[in-house]
Amino acid sequence: MSIAYDWDLIERLLHEVQNGAGHSFTPRPYAEQHAAALAAKGEPVGDLDHLKTRACEYEKLLFERGYIESRPEEDGGNGENFVLTERGSRLMSLIDSSIPGFEHPRQVLDEQEDALDEITFEQVSAKAQIA
């Protein structure tokens, strides 16, 4: 059984990490903003509390698996914010919805048992045809 990730939410979190110098990373409000953006597009939002919980779980998973790391003080780090690692940057470029054709890499990731498993991601992201 493969794990289904909410790539739009993960993309949102990675963008917040990227732009997070000087302020704390707060996944629950980002989930609320993500839900508001979905609603504005007329897309179903689902259970907001579940979305907030999922955002917190993704933060932990992205940190533990090396997609994000604590932001250094000299880069605006405050102990409660992050920077993208090289792996996190590759993930963001693969799932970035502003890039034409972003659906294909997401589909390839969805076909994996756990696309964010470090070894699986390294193997999949190294394939030139999905980038």
PDB file of C-alpha atoms in Angstrom:
ATOM      1  CA  MET A   1       0.000   0.000   0.000  1.00  0.00           C
ATOM      2  CA  SER A   2       1.562   3.259  -1.043  1.00  0.00           C
ATOM      3  CA  ILE A   3       1.399   6.451   0.965  1.00  0.00           C
ATOM      4  CA  ALA A   4      -0.629   9.200  -0.701  1.00  0.00           C
ATOM      5  CA  TYR A   5       0.848  12.642  -0.113  1.00  0.00           C
ATOM      6  CA  ASP A   6      -0.917  15.971  -0.493  1.00  0.00           C
ATOM      7  CA  TRP A   7       1.630  17.494  -2.875  1.00  0.00           C
ATOM      8  CA  ASP A   8      -0.105  20.890  -2.910  1.00  0.00           C
ATOM      9  CA  LEU A   9       0.173  21.131   0.872  1.00  0.00           C
ATOM     10  CA  ILE A  10       3.795  19.940   0.820  1.00  0.00           C
ATOM     11  CA  GLU A  11       4.568  22.489  -1.895  1.00  0.00           C
ATOM     12  CA  ARG A  12       2.995  25.204   0.276  1.00  0.00           C
ATOM     13  CA  LEU A  13       5.092  24.162   3.287  1.00  0.00           C
ATOM     14  CA  LEU A  14       8.302  24.094   1.233  1.00  0.00           C
ATOM     15  CA  HIS A  15       7.581  27.588  -0.126  1.00  0.00           C
ATOM     16  CA  GLU A  16       7.025  28.818   3.446  1.00  0.00           C
ATOM     17  CA  VAL A  17      10.339  27.246   4.488  1.00  0.00           C
ATOM     18  CA  GLN A  18      12.075  28.934   1.563  1.00  0.00           C
ATOM     19  CA  ASN A  19      10.648  32.345   2.489  1.00  0.00           C
ATOM     20  CA  GLY A  20      10.860  31.860   6.256  1.00  0.00           C
ATOM     21  CA  ALA A  21      13.861  33.958   7.292  1.00  0.00           C
ATOM     22  CA  GLY A  22      13.213  35.889  10.478  1.00  0.00           C
ATOM     23  CA  HIS A  23       9.888  34.314  11.442  1.00  0.00           C
ATOM     24  CA  SER A  24       8.786  31.021  12.958  1.00  0.00           C
ATOM     25  CA  PHE A  25       7.542  28.149  10.825  1.00  0.00           C
ATOM     26  CA  THR A  26       3.896  27.564  11.733  1.00  0.00           C
ATOM     27  CA  PRO A  27       2.344  24.701   9.757  1.00  0.00           C
ATOM     28  CA  ARG A  28      -1.193  25.011  11.178  1.00  0.00           C
ATOM     29  CA  PRO A  29      -1.807  28.553   9.845  1.00  0.00           C
ATOM     30  CA  TYR A  30      -0.213  27.524   6.521  1.00  0.00           C
ATOM     31  CA  ALA A  31      -2.762  24.698   6.351  1.00  0.00           C
ATOM     32  CA  GLU A  32      -5.548  27.240   6.960  1.00  0.00           C
ATOM     33  CA  GLN A  33      -4.188  29.447   4.165  1.00  0.00           C
ATOM     34  CA  HIS A  34      -3.918  26.397   1.899  1.00  0.00           C
ATOM     35  CA  ALA A  35      -7.555  25.512   2.665  1.00  0.00           C
ATOM     36  CA  ALA A  36      -8.645  29.088   1.938  1.00  0.00           C
ATOM     37  CA  ALA A  37      -6.813  28.987  -1.403  1.00  0.00           C
ATOM     38  CA  LEU A  38      -8.525  25.695  -2.296  1.00  0.00           C
ATOM     39  CA  ALA A  39     -11.923  27.107  -1.357  1.00  0.00           C
ATOM     40  CA  ALA A  40     -11.258  30.232  -3.429  1.00  0.00           C
ATOM     41  CA  LYS A  41     -10.654  27.977  -6.457  1.00  0.00           C
ATOM     42  CA  GLY A  42     -13.896  26.126  -5.732  1.00  0.00           C
ATOM     43  CA  GLU A  43     -12.054  22.935  -4.764  1.00  0.00           C
ATOM     44  CA  PRO A  44     -13.141  20.769  -1.816  1.00  0.00           C
ATOM     45  CA  VAL A  45     -11.296  21.545   1.397  1.00  0.00           C
ATOM     46  CA  GLY A  46     -12.270  18.642   3.616  1.00  0.00           C
ATOM     47  CA  ASP A  47     -11.724  18.595   7.364  1.00  0.00           C
ATOM     48  CA  LEU A  48      -9.628  21.635   8.338  1.00  0.00           C
ATOM     49  CA  ASP A  49      -8.431  20.068  11.607  1.00  0.00           C
ATOM     50  CA  HIS A  50      -7.232  17.025   9.670  1.00  0.00           C
ATOM     51  CA  LEU A  51      -5.404  19.320   7.228  1.00  0.00           C
ATOM     52  CA  LYS A  52      -3.704  21.164  10.115  1.00  0.00           C
ATOM     53  CA  THR A  53      -2.649  17.867  11.688  1.00  0.00           C
ATOM     54  CA  ARG A  54      -1.332  16.642   8.348  1.00  0.00           C
ATOM     55  CA  ALA A  55       0.693  19.864   7.928  1.00  0.00           C
ATOM     56  CA  CYS A  56       2.342  19.258  11.319  1.00  0.00           C
ATOM     57  CA  GLU A  57       3.048  15.630  10.372  1.00  0.00           C
ATOM     58  CA  TYR A  58       4.600  16.770   7.080  1.00  0.00           C
ATOM     59  CA  GLU A  59       6.800  19.293   8.897  1.00  0.00           C
ATOM     60  CA  LYS A  60       8.151  16.491  11.109  1.00  0.00           C
ATOM     61  CA  LEU A  61       8.582  14.102   8.182  1.00  0.00           C
ATOM     62  CA  LEU A  62      10.343  16.692   5.989  1.00  0.00           C
ATOM     63  CA  PHE A  63      12.718  17.492   8.846  1.00  0.00           C
ATOM     64  CA  GLU A  64      13.430  13.890   9.868  1.00  0.00           C
ATOM     65  CA  ARG A  65      14.048  12.784   6.288  1.00  0.00           C
ATOM     66  CA  GLY A  66      16.381  15.623   5.419  1.00  0.00           C
ATOM     67  CA  TYR A  67      14.236  17.808   3.139  1.00  0.00           C
ATOM     68  CA  ILE A  68      14.457  20.748   5.548  1.00  0.00           C
ATOM     69  CA  GLU A  69      16.873  21.637   8.347  1.00  0.00           C
ATOM     70  CA  SER A  70      17.131  24.289  11.022  1.00  0.00           C
ATOM     71  CA  ARG A  71      17.859  27.714   9.564  1.00  0.00           C
ATOM     72  CA  PRO A  72      21.279  29.081  10.651  1.00  0.00           C
ATOM     73  CA  GLU A  73      21.142  32.257  12.765  1.00  0.00           C
ATOM     74  CA  GLU A  74      23.157  34.179  10.194  1.00  0.00           C
ATOM     75  CA  ASP A  75      20.393  33.428   7.644  1.00  0.00           C
ATOM     76  CA  GLY A  76      17.561  34.669   9.858  1.00  0.00           C
ATOM     77  CA  GLY A  77      17.235  31.520  11.938  1.00  0.00           C
ATOM     78  CA  ASN A  78      15.449  31.790  15.267  1.00  0.00           C
ATOM     79  CA  GLY A  79      15.435  28.134  16.339  1.00  0.00           C
ATOM     80  CA  GLU A  80      11.881  27.726  15.028  1.00  0.00           C
ATOM     81  CA  ASN A  81      12.359  27.998  11.293  1.00  0.00           C
ATOM     82  CA  PHE A  82      14.036  26.038   8.518  1.00  0.00           C
ATOM     83  CA  VAL A  83      15.857  26.121   5.205  1.00  0.00           C
ATOM     84  CA  LEU A  84      15.487  23.728   2.303  1.00  0.00           C
ATOM     85  CA  THR A  85      18.246  21.183   1.979  1.00  0.00           C
ATOM     86  CA  GLU A  86      19.520  20.181  -1.444  1.00  0.00           C
ATOM     87  CA  ARG A  87      17.036  17.261  -1.326  1.00  0.00           C
ATOM     88  CA  GLY A  88      14.224  19.622  -0.345  1.00  0.00           C
ATOM     89  CA  SER A  89      15.070  21.927  -3.244  1.00  0.00           C
ATOM     90  CA  ARG A  90      14.882  18.988  -5.644  1.00  0.00           C
ATOM     91  CA  LEU A  91      11.524  17.950  -4.190  1.00  0.00           C
ATOM     92  CA  MET A  92      10.178  21.467  -4.569  1.00  0.00           C
ATOM     93  CA  SER A  93      11.336  21.695  -8.173  1.00  0.00           C
ATOM     94  CA  LEU A  94       9.678  18.347  -8.952  1.00  0.00           C
ATOM     95  CA  ILE A  95       6.278  19.205  -7.465  1.00  0.00           C
ATOM     96  CA  ASP A  96       6.219  22.956  -8.238  1.00  0.00           C
ATOM     97  CA  SER A  97       2.767  23.658  -9.680  1.00  0.00           C
ATOM     98  CA  SER A  98       4.014  26.823 -11.412  1.00  0.00           C
ATOM     99  CA  ILE A  99       6.133  24.702 -13.782  1.00  0.00           C
ATOM    100  CA  PRO A 100       4.324  23.309 -16.845  1.00  0.00           C
ATOM    101  CA  GLY A 101       4.098  19.531 -16.744  1.00  0.00           C
ATOM    102  CA  PHE A 102       4.339  19.326 -12.940  1.00  0.00           C
ATOM    103  CA  GLU A 103       1.612  16.655 -12.941  1.00  0.00           C
ATOM    104  CA  HIS A 104       3.927  13.990 -14.409  1.00  0.00           C
ATOM    105  CA  PRO A 105       6.595  14.074 -11.645  1.00  0.00           C
ATOM    106  CA  ARG A 106       3.813  14.034  -9.040  1.00  0.00           C
ATOM    107  CA  GLN A 107       2.286  11.002 -10.746  1.00  0.00           C
ATOM    108  CA  VAL A 108       5.651   9.214 -10.771  1.00  0.00           C
ATOM    109  CA  LEU A 109       6.086  10.034  -7.069  1.00  0.00           C
ATOM    110  CA  ASP A 110       2.575   8.747  -6.341  1.00  0.00           C
ATOM    111  CA  GLU A 111       3.469   5.421  -7.942  1.00  0.00           C
ATOM    112  CA  GLN A 112       6.129   4.790  -5.261  1.00  0.00           C
ATOM    113  CA  GLU A 113       5.367   2.935  -2.054  1.00  0.00           C
ATOM    114  CA  ASP A 114       6.665   5.936  -0.065  1.00  0.00           C
ATOM    115  CA  ALA A 115       7.872   8.708  -2.364  1.00  0.00           C
ATOM    116  CA  LEU A 116       9.444  10.673   0.497  1.00  0.00           C
ATOM    117  CA  ASP A 117      11.496   7.746   1.757  1.00  0.00           C
ATOM    118  CA  GLU A 118      15.060   9.038   1.400  1.00  0.00           C
ATOM    119  CA  ILE A 119      16.369   6.143  -0.728  1.00  0.00           C
ATOM    120  CA  THR A 120      13.243   5.993  -2.886  1.00  0.00           C
ATOM    121  CA  PHE A 121      13.293   9.747  -3.472  1.00  0.00           C
ATOM    122  CA  GLU A 122      17.000   9.712  -4.403  1.00  0.00           C
ATOM    123  CA  GLN A 123      16.376   6.961  -6.962  1.00  0.00           C
ATOM    124  CA  VAL A 124      13.246   8.548  -8.433  1.00  0.00           C
ATOM    125  CA  SER A 125      14.546  12.125  -8.515  1.00  0.00           C
ATOM    126  CA  ALA A 126      17.735  10.960 -10.279  1.00  0.00           C
ATOM    127  CA  LYS A 127      15.713   9.784 -13.283  1.00  0.00           C
ATOM    128  CA  ALA A 128      16.069  12.491 -15.920  1.00  0.00           C
ATOM    129  CA  GLN A 129      12.706  11.777 -17.516  1.00  0.00           C
ATOM    130  CA  ILE A 130      10.703  12.954 -14.503  1.00  0.00           C
ATOM    131  CA  ALA A 131      12.603  16.184 -13.938  1.00  0.00           C
TER     132      ALA A 131
END
